[in-house]
mmCIF file of C-alpha atoms and ligand atoms in Angstrom:
data_model
loop_
_atom_site.group_PDB
_atom_site.id
_atom_site.type_symbol
_atom_site.label_atom_id
_atom_site.label_comp_id
_atom_site.label_asym_id
_atom_site.label_seq_id
_atom_site.Cartn_x
_atom_site.Cartn_y
_atom_site.Cartn_z
ATOM 1 C CA MET N 1 31.063 27.555 -3.119
ATOM 2 C CA ARG N 2 31.141 24.704 -5.462
ATOM 3 C CA ASN N 3 28.371 23.505 -8.025
ATOM 4 C CA PHE N 4 26.872 20.763 -5.938
ATOM 5 C CA VAL N 5 24.850 19.633 -9.541
ATOM 6 C CA ASN N 6 26.488 16.475 -10.855
ATOM 7 C CA LYS N 7 27.646 16.650 -14.531
ATOM 8 C CA LYS N 8 25.047 14.261 -15.899
ATOM 9 C CA ALA N 9 22.311 16.808 -14.283
ATOM 10 C CA GLN N 10 24.174 19.751 -15.452
ATOM 11 C CA SER N 11 24.436 18.473 -18.924
ATOM 12 C CA LEU N 12 20.680 17.394 -19.135
ATOM 13 C CA ALA N 13 18.750 19.594 -21.835
ATOM 14 C CA PRO N 14 15.348 21.044 -20.567
ATOM 15 C CA SER N 15 12.355 19.578 -22.141
ATOM 16 C CA GLY N 16 11.913 21.350 -25.429
ATOM 17 C CA ILE N 17 8.220 21.123 -24.606
ATOM 18 C CA ARG N 18 8.149 22.791 -21.500
ATOM 19 C CA LYS N 19 11.026 25.432 -22.615
ATOM 20 C CA PHE N 20 8.553 26.752 -25.220
ATOM 21 C CA PHE N 21 5.676 27.004 -22.954
ATOM 22 C CA ASP N 22 7.373 29.252 -20.679
ATOM 23 C CA LEU N 23 7.093 31.889 -23.490
ATOM 24 C CA ALA N 24 3.459 31.481 -23.629
ATOM 25 C CA GLN N 25 2.853 31.555 -19.874
ATOM 26 C CA GLY N 26 1.313 34.653 -18.899
ATOM 27 C CA ARG N 27 -0.350 35.627 -22.203
ATOM 28 C CA ASP N 28 -4.269 34.918 -21.766
ATOM 29 C CA ASP N 29 -4.893 35.407 -25.203
ATOM 30 C CA VAL N 30 -2.646 32.436 -26.600
ATOM 31 C CA ILE N 31 -5.044 29.289 -27.884
ATOM 32 C CA SER N 32 -2.741 26.084 -27.208
ATOM 33 C CA LEU N 33 -2.483 22.935 -29.186
ATOM 34 C CA GLY N 34 0.600 21.953 -26.988
ATOM 35 C CA VAL N 35 -0.410 19.984 -24.166
ATOM 36 C CA GLY N 36 -0.287 16.012 -25.041
ATOM 37 C CA GLU N 37 -2.937 15.485 -22.337
ATOM 38 C CA PRO N 38 -6.552 13.976 -22.783
ATOM 39 C CA ASP N 39 -9.320 17.127 -22.359
ATOM 40 C CA PHE N 40 -11.703 14.862 -21.263
ATOM 41 C CA ILE N 41 -12.321 14.133 -17.485
ATOM 42 C CA THR N 42 -11.576 10.684 -16.315
ATOM 43 C CA PRO N 43 -14.529 8.665 -16.707
ATOM 44 C CA TRP N 44 -16.943 8.549 -13.737
ATOM 45 C CA GLU N 45 -17.149 5.244 -12.745
ATOM 46 C CA ILE N 46 -13.309 5.359 -12.452
ATOM 47 C CA ARG N 47 -13.417 8.728 -10.288
ATOM 48 C CA ASN N 48 -15.498 7.141 -8.192
ATOM 49 C CA ALA N 49 -14.095 4.063 -7.393
ATOM 50 C CA GLY N 50 -11.108 6.123 -6.428
ATOM 51 C CA ILE N 51 -13.334 8.482 -3.989
ATOM 52 C CA SER N 52 -14.874 5.182 -2.505
ATOM 53 C CA ALA N 53 -11.189 3.608 -1.954
ATOM 54 C CA ILE N 54 -10.454 6.836 -0.001
ATOM 55 C CA LYS N 55 -13.720 6.524 1.662
ATOM 56 C CA LYS N 56 -13.305 3.467 3.027
ATOM 57 C CA GLY N 57 -9.823 4.408 4.184
ATOM 58 C CA TYR N 58 -7.574 2.626 1.801
ATOM 59 C CA THR N 59 -4.727 5.192 2.408
ATOM 60 C CA GLN N 60 -1.982 3.196 3.130
ATOM 61 C CA TYR N 61 1.132 1.530 0.916
ATOM 62 C CA THR N 62 0.385 -1.616 -1.270
ATOM 63 C CA SER N 63 2.553 -4.039 -1.773
ATOM 64 C CA ASN N 64 6.040 -2.761 -3.852
ATOM 65 C CA LYS N 65 4.547 -4.293 -7.229
ATOM 66 C CA GLY N 66 0.966 -2.847 -6.837
ATOM 67 C CA LEU N 67 -2.420 -4.750 -5.880
ATOM 68 C CA VAL N 68 -2.344 -8.043 -6.978
ATOM 69 C CA GLU N 69 -5.948 -7.629 -8.346
ATOM 70 C CA LEU N 70 -4.895 -4.712 -10.789
ATOM 71 C CA ARG N 71 -1.788 -6.764 -11.755
ATOM 72 C CA ARG N 72 -3.978 -10.276 -12.516
ATOM 73 C CA GLU N 73 -6.728 -7.746 -14.575
ATOM 74 C CA ILE N 74 -3.630 -5.808 -16.498
ATOM 75 C CA SER N 75 -2.226 -9.228 -17.622
ATOM 76 C CA LYS N 76 -6.029 -10.555 -18.756
ATOM 77 C CA TYR N 77 -6.415 -7.263 -20.420
ATOM 78 C CA LEU N 78 -3.047 -7.220 -22.388
ATOM 79 C CA LEU N 79 -3.394 -10.727 -23.521
ATOM 80 C CA GLN N 80 -7.344 -9.954 -24.374
ATOM 81 C CA ARG N 81 -7.125 -6.958 -26.586
ATOM 82 C CA PHE N 82 -3.320 -7.483 -27.844
ATOM 83 C CA ASN N 83 -2.509 -10.731 -27.454
ATOM 84 C CA ALA N 84 0.683 -9.955 -25.077
ATOM 85 C CA LYS N 85 1.281 -12.352 -22.500
ATOM 86 C CA TYR N 86 2.789 -11.452 -19.185
ATOM 87 C CA ASP N 87 1.684 -12.939 -15.863
ATOM 88 C CA LYS N 88 0.465 -11.100 -12.972
ATOM 89 C CA ASP N 89 4.156 -11.533 -11.294
ATOM 90 C CA ASP N 90 6.056 -9.762 -13.989
ATOM 91 C CA ILE N 91 4.022 -6.685 -13.861
ATOM 92 C CA ILE N 92 4.926 -3.507 -11.787
ATOM 93 C CA ILE N 93 2.485 -1.015 -11.429
ATOM 94 C CA THR N 94 4.335 2.476 -11.443
ATOM 95 C CA LEU N 95 3.842 6.233 -11.198
ATOM 96 C CA GLY N 96 2.522 6.732 -14.613
ATOM 97 C CA ALA N 97 4.441 5.225 -17.665
ATOM 98 C CA SER N 98 7.315 7.805 -16.766
ATOM 99 C CA GLU N 99 8.448 5.879 -14.074
ATOM 100 C CA ALA N 100 8.451 2.569 -15.955
ATOM 101 C CA ILE N 101 10.519 4.272 -18.434
ATOM 102 C CA ASP N 102 13.193 5.415 -15.979
ATOM 103 C CA LEU N 103 13.135 2.096 -14.242
ATOM 104 C CA VAL N 104 13.641 0.006 -17.245
ATOM 105 C CA LEU N 105 16.699 2.121 -18.455
ATOM 106 C CA ARG N 106 18.168 2.225 -14.815
ATOM 107 C CA VAL N 107 18.148 -1.387 -14.860
ATOM 108 C CA VAL N 108 19.240 -2.328 -18.152
ATOM 109 C CA VAL N 109 21.629 0.082 -19.599
ATOM 110 C CA GLU N 110 25.355 0.249 -18.382
ATOM 111 C CA GLU N 111 27.861 2.863 -19.012
ATOM 112 C CA GLY N 112 28.660 2.934 -22.752
ATOM 113 C CA ASP N 113 25.587 1.011 -23.931
ATOM 114 C CA GLN N 114 23.866 2.451 -26.984
ATOM 115 C CA VAL N 115 20.159 2.297 -27.177
ATOM 116 C CA LEU N 116 18.228 2.842 -30.305
ATOM 117 C CA VAL N 117 15.622 5.592 -30.302
ATOM 118 C CA PRO N 118 13.375 6.273 -33.305
ATOM 119 C CA ASP N 119 13.713 10.329 -33.941
ATOM 120 C CA PRO N 120 11.368 11.921 -33.715
ATOM 121 C CA SER N 121 10.046 10.250 -30.243
ATOM 122 C CA TYR N 122 8.724 11.098 -26.826
ATOM 123 C CA VAL N 123 11.102 13.537 -24.686
ATOM 124 C CA SER N 124 12.026 11.514 -21.822
ATOM 125 C CA TYR N 125 13.815 8.474 -23.460
ATOM 126 C CA LYS N 126 17.070 10.306 -24.494
ATOM 127 C CA PRO N 127 17.523 11.862 -20.953
ATOM 128 C CA CYS N 128 16.491 8.816 -19.158
ATOM 129 C CA ILE N 129 19.433 6.669 -20.813
ATOM 130 C CA GLU N 130 21.800 9.506 -20.656
ATOM 131 C CA LEU N 131 21.216 9.575 -16.950
ATOM 132 C CA SER N 132 22.060 5.773 -16.910
ATOM 133 C CA GLY N 133 25.264 6.243 -18.590
ATOM 134 C CA GLY N 134 24.122 5.175 -21.912
ATOM 135 C CA GLU N 135 24.151 6.811 -25.160
ATOM 136 C CA ALA N 136 20.979 7.216 -27.073
ATOM 137 C CA VAL N 137 21.266 6.764 -30.719
ATOM 138 C CA SER N 138 18.827 8.218 -33.404
ATOM 139 C CA VAL N 139 17.153 6.269 -36.090
ATOM 140 C CA PRO N 140 16.213 9.128 -38.562
ATOM 141 C CA CYS N 141 12.210 8.582 -39.483
ATOM 142 C CA SER N 142 10.440 10.083 -42.024
ATOM 143 C CA GLY N 143 6.975 11.161 -43.128
ATOM 144 C CA GLU N 144 7.566 9.734 -46.400
ATOM 145 C CA ASN N 145 7.106 6.272 -45.025
ATOM 146 C CA GLY N 146 4.914 6.762 -41.994
ATOM 147 C CA PHE N 147 7.659 7.506 -39.610
ATOM 148 C CA LYS N 148 8.298 3.544 -39.592
ATOM 149 C CA LEU N 149 11.298 2.050 -38.754
ATOM 150 C CA THR N 150 12.652 -0.592 -41.273
ATOM 151 C CA PRO N 151 15.374 -3.077 -40.916
ATOM 152 C CA GLU N 152 17.941 -1.140 -43.323
ATOM 153 C CA MET N 153 17.548 1.831 -40.970
ATOM 154 C CA LEU N 154 18.235 -0.186 -38.033
ATOM 155 C CA GLU N 155 21.454 -1.902 -39.527
ATOM 156 C CA SER N 156 22.802 1.353 -40.469
ATOM 157 C CA VAL N 157 23.171 2.646 -37.091
ATOM 158 C CA ILE N 158 23.630 -0.510 -34.838
ATOM 159 C CA THR N 159 27.065 -1.071 -33.597
ATOM 160 C CA GLU N 160 28.708 -3.918 -31.419
ATOM 161 C CA LYS N 161 27.664 -1.572 -28.353
ATOM 162 C CA THR N 162 23.686 -1.425 -29.202
ATOM 163 C CA LYS N 163 22.013 -3.227 -26.311
ATOM 164 C CA ALA N 164 18.216 -2.169 -26.906
ATOM 165 C CA ILE N 165 15.602 -0.631 -29.046
ATOM 166 C CA ILE N 166 13.027 2.028 -27.755
ATOM 167 C CA PHE N 167 9.810 1.136 -29.663
ATOM 168 C CA PRO N 168 7.368 3.884 -29.099
ATOM 169 C CA TYR N 169 3.963 2.841 -31.396
ATOM 170 C CA PRO N 170 1.854 4.478 -31.731
ATOM 171 C CA ASN N 171 4.291 7.404 -31.831
ATOM 172 C CA ASN N 172 4.213 10.789 -30.072
ATOM 173 C CA PRO N 173 4.474 13.299 -31.471
ATOM 174 C CA THR N 174 4.099 11.636 -35.315
ATOM 175 C CA GLY N 175 1.016 9.774 -35.020
ATOM 176 C CA GLY N 176 2.694 6.856 -36.964
ATOM 177 C CA ILE N 177 2.070 3.102 -36.221
ATOM 178 C CA MET N 178 3.681 0.001 -36.930
ATOM 179 C CA GLU N 179 1.368 -2.312 -38.469
ATOM 180 C CA ARG N 180 2.188 -6.366 -38.056
ATOM 181 C CA GLU N 181 3.791 -6.848 -41.446
ATOM 182 C CA TYR N 182 6.252 -3.997 -40.768
ATOM 183 C CA ILE N 183 7.026 -5.360 -37.186
ATOM 184 C CA GLN N 184 7.823 -8.690 -38.917
ATOM 185 C CA LYS N 185 10.420 -7.080 -41.172
ATOM 186 C CA ILE N 186 12.798 -5.975 -38.403
ATOM 187 C CA ILE N 187 12.086 -9.302 -35.895
ATOM 188 C CA PRO N 188 15.545 -10.636 -37.647
ATOM 189 C CA VAL N 189 17.808 -7.643 -37.077
ATOM 190 C CA ILE N 190 16.125 -7.831 -33.564
ATOM 191 C CA LEU N 191 17.114 -11.424 -32.941
ATOM 192 C CA LYS N 192 20.516 -11.198 -35.232
ATOM 193 C CA HIS N 193 22.109 -8.526 -32.598
ATOM 194 C CA ASP N 194 20.507 -9.715 -29.466
ATOM 195 C CA LEU N 195 18.531 -6.486 -28.680
ATOM 196 C CA LEU N 196 16.280 -5.804 -25.848
ATOM 197 C CA VAL N 197 13.021 -4.163 -26.884
ATOM 198 C CA ILE N 198 11.238 -1.500 -24.826
ATOM 199 C CA ALA N 199 7.862 -1.119 -26.130
ATOM 200 C CA ASP N 200 6.485 2.211 -25.161
ATOM 201 C CA GLU N 201 2.667 1.408 -26.110
ATOM 202 C CA ILE N 202 0.615 4.088 -23.557
ATOM 203 C CA TYR N 203 -1.400 5.202 -26.777
ATOM 204 C CA ALA N 204 -2.082 1.294 -27.779
ATOM 205 C CA GLU N 205 -6.131 2.187 -27.565
ATOM 206 C CA LEU N 206 -6.044 5.139 -29.451
ATOM 207 C CA THR N 207 -5.651 3.996 -33.247
ATOM 208 C CA TYR N 208 -7.796 5.015 -36.243
ATOM 209 C CA GLY N 209 -8.621 2.435 -38.536
ATOM 210 C CA GLU N 210 -5.881 -0.315 -37.918
ATOM 211 C CA GLU N 211 -5.941 -1.984 -34.476
ATOM 212 C CA HIS N 212 -2.928 -1.888 -32.398
ATOM 213 C CA CYS N 213 -0.172 -4.715 -32.819
ATOM 214 C CA SER N 214 1.865 -5.389 -29.933
ATOM 215 C CA ILE N 215 5.156 -6.313 -30.549
ATOM 216 C CA ALA N 216 5.020 -8.156 -27.247
ATOM 217 C CA SER N 217 2.705 -10.456 -28.874
ATOM 218 C CA PHE N 218 5.494 -11.820 -31.387
ATOM 219 C CA SER N 219 6.207 -15.593 -30.208
ATOM 220 C CA GLU N 220 9.963 -15.273 -31.916
ATOM 221 C CA LEU N 221 10.305 -12.164 -29.353
ATOM 222 C CA ALA N 222 9.647 -13.965 -26.179
ATOM 223 C CA GLY N 223 11.838 -12.884 -23.135
ATOM 224 C CA ARG N 224 13.117 -9.826 -24.883
ATOM 225 C CA VAL N 225 10.209 -7.620 -24.729
ATOM 226 C CA VAL N 226 9.670 -4.942 -21.965
ATOM 227 C CA LEU N 227 6.168 -3.652 -22.263
ATOM 228 C CA ILE N 228 5.430 -0.247 -21.140
ATOM 229 C CA SER N 229 1.803 1.221 -20.736
ATOM 230 C CA GLY N 230 -0.693 3.095 -18.732
ATOM 231 C CA PHE N 231 -3.780 4.589 -17.943
ATOM 232 C CA SER N 232 -2.876 8.397 -18.497
ATOM 233 C CA LYS N 233 -4.060 8.837 -22.103
ATOM 234 C CA SER N 234 -6.515 6.056 -22.823
ATOM 235 C CA PHE N 235 -8.726 6.469 -19.547
ATOM 236 C CA ALA N 236 -8.028 10.177 -19.323
ATOM 237 C CA MET N 237 -5.965 9.643 -16.054
ATOM 238 C CA THR N 238 -2.635 11.816 -16.208
ATOM 239 C CA GLY N 239 -3.371 13.282 -12.698
ATOM 240 C CA TRP N 240 -3.464 9.871 -10.933
ATOM 241 C CA ARG N 241 -0.191 9.024 -11.900
ATOM 242 C CA ILE N 242 -0.562 5.206 -12.818
ATOM 243 C CA GLY N 243 1.053 3.195 -15.565
ATOM 244 C CA TYR N 244 2.870 -0.326 -15.590
ATOM 245 C CA VAL N 245 5.892 -2.115 -16.975
ATOM 246 C CA CYS N 246 5.853 -5.613 -17.812
ATOM 247 C CA ALA N 247 8.907 -7.571 -18.126
ATOM 248 C CA PRO N 248 10.866 -10.824 -18.248
ATOM 249 C CA SER N 249 11.243 -12.061 -14.524
ATOM 250 C CA GLU N 250 14.771 -11.050 -14.234
ATOM 251 C CA ILE N 251 14.280 -7.499 -15.448
ATOM 252 C CA THR N 252 11.211 -7.353 -13.379
ATOM 253 C CA GLY N 253 12.940 -8.460 -10.274
ATOM 254 C CA ALA N 254 15.791 -5.833 -10.911
ATOM 255 C CA MET N 255 13.208 -2.785 -11.433
ATOM 256 C CA LEU N 256 11.517 -3.831 -8.251
ATOM 257 C CA LYS N 257 14.586 -3.004 -6.188
ATOM 258 C CA VAL N 258 15.188 0.232 -7.765
ATOM 259 C CA HIS N 259 11.141 0.809 -7.442
ATOM 260 C CA GLN N 260 11.083 0.046 -3.911
ATOM 261 C CA TYR N 261 13.678 2.286 -3.097
ATOM 262 C CA THR N 262 12.618 5.337 -5.175
ATOM 263 C CA ALA N 263 8.831 5.052 -5.246
ATOM 264 C CA ILE N 264 7.726 2.307 -2.909
ATOM 265 C CA CYS N 265 4.287 1.963 -4.853
ATOM 266 C CA ALA N 266 1.778 3.560 -6.827
ATOM 267 C CA PRO N 267 -1.246 5.705 -4.824
ATOM 268 C CA ILE N 268 -3.387 3.037 -3.738
ATOM 269 C CA PHE N 269 -6.605 4.930 -4.677
ATOM 270 C CA SER N 270 -5.203 5.443 -8.095
ATOM 271 C CA GLN N 271 -4.578 1.751 -7.948
ATOM 272 C CA TYR N 272 -8.551 1.032 -7.148
ATOM 273 C CA ALA N 273 -9.221 3.233 -9.479
ATOM 274 C CA ALA N 274 -7.718 2.100 -12.376
ATOM 275 C CA LEU N 275 -8.638 -1.587 -11.562
ATOM 276 C CA GLU N 276 -12.189 -0.378 -11.888
ATOM 277 C CA GLY N 277 -11.166 1.309 -15.289
ATOM 278 C CA LEU N 278 -10.314 -2.350 -16.298
ATOM 279 C CA LEU N 279 -13.180 -4.426 -14.669
ATOM 280 C CA CYS N 280 -15.900 -2.006 -16.453
ATOM 281 C CA GLY N 281 -14.105 -1.876 -19.517
ATOM 282 C CA ALA N 282 -14.007 -5.725 -19.756
ATOM 283 C CA GLU N 283 -17.766 -5.616 -18.960
ATOM 284 C CA ASN N 284 -19.169 -2.874 -21.435
ATOM 285 C CA GLY N 285 -16.139 -3.451 -24.244
ATOM 286 C CA TYR N 286 -14.385 -0.390 -22.946
ATOM 287 C CA SER N 287 -17.168 2.226 -23.914
ATOM 288 C CA SER N 288 -15.832 5.161 -22.649
ATOM 289 C CA VAL N 289 -12.498 4.621 -23.893
ATOM 290 C CA GLY N 290 -14.155 3.782 -27.219
ATOM 291 C CA GLU N 291 -16.195 7.046 -26.946
ATOM 292 C CA MET N 292 -13.089 9.250 -26.267
ATOM 293 C CA LYS N 293 -11.625 7.962 -29.287
ATOM 294 C CA GLU N 294 -14.426 8.324 -31.658
ATOM 295 C CA GLU N 295 -14.128 12.117 -30.392
ATOM 296 C CA TYR N 296 -10.421 12.096 -31.064
ATOM 297 C CA ASP N 297 -10.603 10.609 -34.579
ATOM 298 C CA ARG N 298 -13.229 13.142 -35.363
ATOM 299 C CA ARG N 299 -10.549 15.754 -34.264
ATOM 300 C CA ARG N 300 -8.016 13.879 -36.450
ATOM 301 C CA ARG N 301 -9.862 14.073 -39.478
ATOM 302 C CA PHE N 302 -10.523 17.729 -38.938
ATOM 303 C CA MET N 303 -6.964 18.506 -38.474
ATOM 304 C CA PHE N 304 -5.636 16.558 -41.304
ATOM 305 C CA ASN N 305 -8.047 18.060 -43.731
ATOM 306 C CA ALA N 306 -7.318 21.418 -42.502
ATOM 307 C CA PHE N 307 -3.215 20.991 -43.250
ATOM 308 C CA SER N 308 -4.029 19.768 -46.492
ATOM 309 C CA ARG N 309 -6.046 22.778 -47.828
ATOM 310 C CA ILE N 310 -3.580 25.288 -45.873
ATOM 311 C CA GLY N 311 -0.869 23.586 -48.050
ATOM 312 C CA LEU N 312 1.611 22.178 -45.178
ATOM 313 C CA SER N 313 2.542 18.667 -46.033
ATOM 314 C CA CYS N 314 1.274 16.107 -43.683
ATOM 315 C CA PHE N 315 1.487 12.612 -42.477
ATOM 316 C CA GLU N 316 -2.000 11.637 -42.014
ATOM 317 C CA PRO N 317 -1.747 10.180 -38.026
ATOM 318 C CA LYS N 318 -2.672 6.711 -37.640
ATOM 319 C CA GLY N 319 -2.579 6.731 -33.712
ATOM 320 C CA SER N 320 -2.148 8.991 -30.576
ATOM 321 C CA PHE N 321 -3.572 12.190 -30.764
ATOM 322 C CA TYR N 322 -1.060 14.339 -32.504
ATOM 323 C CA ILE N 323 -0.327 15.538 -36.026
ATOM 324 C CA PHE N 324 3.034 16.324 -37.276
ATOM 325 C CA PRO N 325 2.923 19.179 -40.400
ATOM 326 C CA CYS N 326 6.102 19.771 -42.088
ATOM 327 C CA VAL N 327 6.424 23.415 -42.330
ATOM 328 C CA LYS N 328 9.657 23.473 -44.893
ATOM 329 C CA SER N 329 7.766 24.635 -47.627
ATOM 330 C CA THR N 330 7.420 27.963 -45.569
ATOM 331 C CA GLY N 331 11.260 28.205 -45.602
ATOM 332 C CA MET N 332 11.246 28.298 -41.954
ATOM 333 C CA THR N 333 12.380 25.466 -39.551
ATOM 334 C CA GLY N 334 9.540 24.277 -37.027
ATOM 335 C CA GLU N 335 11.123 26.374 -34.360
ATOM 336 C CA GLU N 336 10.840 29.507 -36.281
ATOM 337 C CA PHE N 337 7.366 28.694 -37.384
ATOM 338 C CA ALA N 338 6.417 27.867 -34.103
ATOM 339 C CA SER N 339 7.953 30.957 -32.492
ATOM 340 C CA ARG N 340 6.431 33.721 -35.066
ATOM 341 C CA LEU N 341 3.283 31.500 -34.715
ATOM 342 C CA LEU N 342 2.973 32.692 -31.265
ATOM 343 C CA LYS N 343 4.418 35.889 -31.469
ATOM 344 C CA GLU N 344 2.089 36.714 -34.438
ATOM 345 C CA LYS N 345 -1.335 35.082 -34.024
ATOM 346 C CA GLY N 346 -1.283 33.633 -30.512
ATOM 347 C CA VAL N 347 -1.342 30.013 -31.278
ATOM 348 C CA ALA N 348 0.999 27.693 -29.179
ATOM 349 C CA VAL N 349 2.242 24.573 -31.043
ATOM 350 C CA VAL N 350 5.491 22.589 -30.167
ATOM 351 C CA PRO N 351 8.566 22.697 -32.485
ATOM 352 C CA GLY N 352 9.253 19.386 -33.725
ATOM 353 C CA VAL N 353 13.039 19.482 -32.555
ATOM 354 C CA ALA N 354 11.602 19.113 -28.994
ATOM 355 C CA PHE N 355 11.433 15.557 -30.015
ATOM 356 C CA GLY N 356 14.764 14.781 -31.961
ATOM 357 C CA GLU N 357 16.764 16.718 -34.364
ATOM 358 C CA PHE N 358 14.722 14.730 -37.411
ATOM 359 C CA GLY N 359 11.674 16.545 -36.088
ATOM 360 C CA ARG N 360 13.451 19.951 -37.101
ATOM 361 C CA ASP N 361 11.357 20.743 -40.099
ATOM 362 C CA TYR N 362 7.907 19.812 -38.464
ATOM 363 C CA ILE N 363 5.858 21.255 -35.721
ATOM 364 C CA ARG N 364 3.650 18.634 -33.230
ATOM 365 C CA CYS N 365 -0.270 19.943 -32.601
ATOM 366 C CA SER N 366 -2.217 17.801 -30.412
ATOM 367 C CA TYR N 367 -5.649 17.459 -31.013
ATOM 368 C CA ALA N 368 -6.819 16.664 -27.480
ATOM 369 C CA TYR N 369 -8.460 19.852 -27.284
ATOM 370 C CA SER N 370 -12.445 20.767 -28.551
ATOM 371 C CA LEU N 371 -13.350 21.201 -31.887
ATOM 372 C CA ASP N 372 -14.184 24.492 -31.187
ATOM 373 C CA ASN N 373 -10.424 25.432 -30.061
ATOM 374 C CA LEU N 374 -9.135 23.115 -33.127
ATOM 375 C CA THR N 375 -11.412 25.626 -35.421
ATOM 376 C CA LYS N 376 -9.918 28.601 -34.194
ATOM 377 C CA ALA N 377 -6.495 27.923 -34.003
ATOM 378 C CA VAL N 378 -6.443 26.284 -37.379
ATOM 379 C CA ALA N 379 -8.066 29.774 -38.687
ATOM 380 C CA LYS N 380 -5.259 31.434 -37.210
ATOM 381 C CA ILE N 381 -2.432 28.858 -38.780
ATOM 382 C CA GLU N 382 -3.867 29.513 -42.176
ATOM 383 C CA GLU N 383 -3.962 33.175 -41.548
ATOM 384 C CA PHE N 384 -0.175 32.814 -40.698
ATOM 385 C CA VAL N 385 0.768 30.741 -43.553
ATOM 386 C CA LYS N 386 -1.221 32.957 -46.355
ATOM 387 C CA GLY N 387 0.395 36.037 -44.820
ATOM 388 C CA LEU N 388 3.951 34.348 -45.486
ATOM 389 C CA LYS N 389 3.065 34.273 -49.475
HETATM 390 C C1 PLP J 1 4.888 7.902 -25.524
HETATM 391 C C2 PLP J 1 4.471 8.534 -24.012
HETATM 392 N N1 PLP J 1 5.152 7.746 -23.093
HETATM 393 C C3 PLP J 1 4.838 7.976 -22.027
HETATM 394 C C4 PLP J 1 4.215 9.080 -21.087
HETATM 395 C C5 PLP J 1 4.375 9.465 -20.072
HETATM 396 O O1 PLP J 1 2.817 9.270 -19.445
HETATM 397 P P1 PLP J 1 2.513 8.846 -17.801
HETATM 398 O O2 PLP J 1 1.388 10.020 -17.798
HETATM 399 O O3 PLP J 1 2.008 7.899 -18.044
HETATM 400 O O4 PLP J 1 3.582 9.072 -17.118
HETATM 401 C C6 PLP J 1 3.942 9.984 -22.379
HETATM 402 C C7 PLP J 1 3.368 11.432 -22.132
HETATM 403 O O5 PLP J 1 2.925 12.339 -23.032
HETATM 404 C C8 PLP J 1 4.022 9.670 -23.768
HETATM 405 O O6 PLP J 1 3.298 10.392 -24.753
#
């Protein structure tokens, strides 16, 4: 029998995160710092809105774009929180930010187009670019400058085939952010090469110290920023599968066609639940988001101090809920370190290479775990590193 799987799907690499976690499966002695998912349950008012939507019998499709009330609230929220201006008609509610990433790349990328991806970055950009026939071009980022992009770094990889840049800040896995003055510096490069910016701002609410600066708030870039975000991280709603994408009208129109054929709409009760999250948040200053963020910040400081004590050099994360220590001083790659740590001490972390080849010397630890769990994991990591000397 012939192989029915097409070449693109055959050549797709499995997610480095999953691959590693399969190794930990079936071991109940493992402490995991692997999963990028809030350990909080969705705030009660949001859950309750979902339950009451079901009780009211809201079990049908919504319009393809999503509930107009929700799109209106997202439009207000983005303007109020991040000064990003998108009309409700230029917003599509998606099945998490994941669908939004796939949608925009499907309608923008043509065979042979290059898309810049800061490396290391979230795992789905590269495969989605490749499934659309494009080429993902890494922009090597390093801990020395906080994993930021600079104009020089961009110029060194841009060619006449470059069409877009993924702008994933606050960043998973590095915890890096791009502050206003750094974004300002790269705007001339974006304009000079006529690039589309695909901003994944799913961690926008989770920055520590410095407020998030949205690249969509710069008037010079009007008409060339696609903004992706969602409720999974800041509202602890991963299982509800709800996100959104905001784009210039012609891109929204094209995405809507793909979305209506492939997803139809996001689940209606998730849309009502998300709407409640925004309405309550607007009323009470996003207090539940703020409480979770405070707890992440406490854990972030704990983890940063711990890695400094252990002697693994580490950029102090400024956003998201990951810390990304460099393990080069141990003489191992991140992959070797993570495999041995799992085998010898029962602690699961993700090798940095899962997020791109420039993550090779790093490991990603999620601090979306209780302080108790983090304390146990860190003690084992310390024991492991001391044992190497
Ligand atoms: C940077 C980034 N974008 C998108 C996603 C996917 O989010 P969602 O659950 O909304 O699909 C993740 C999940 O880990 C992420 O880290």
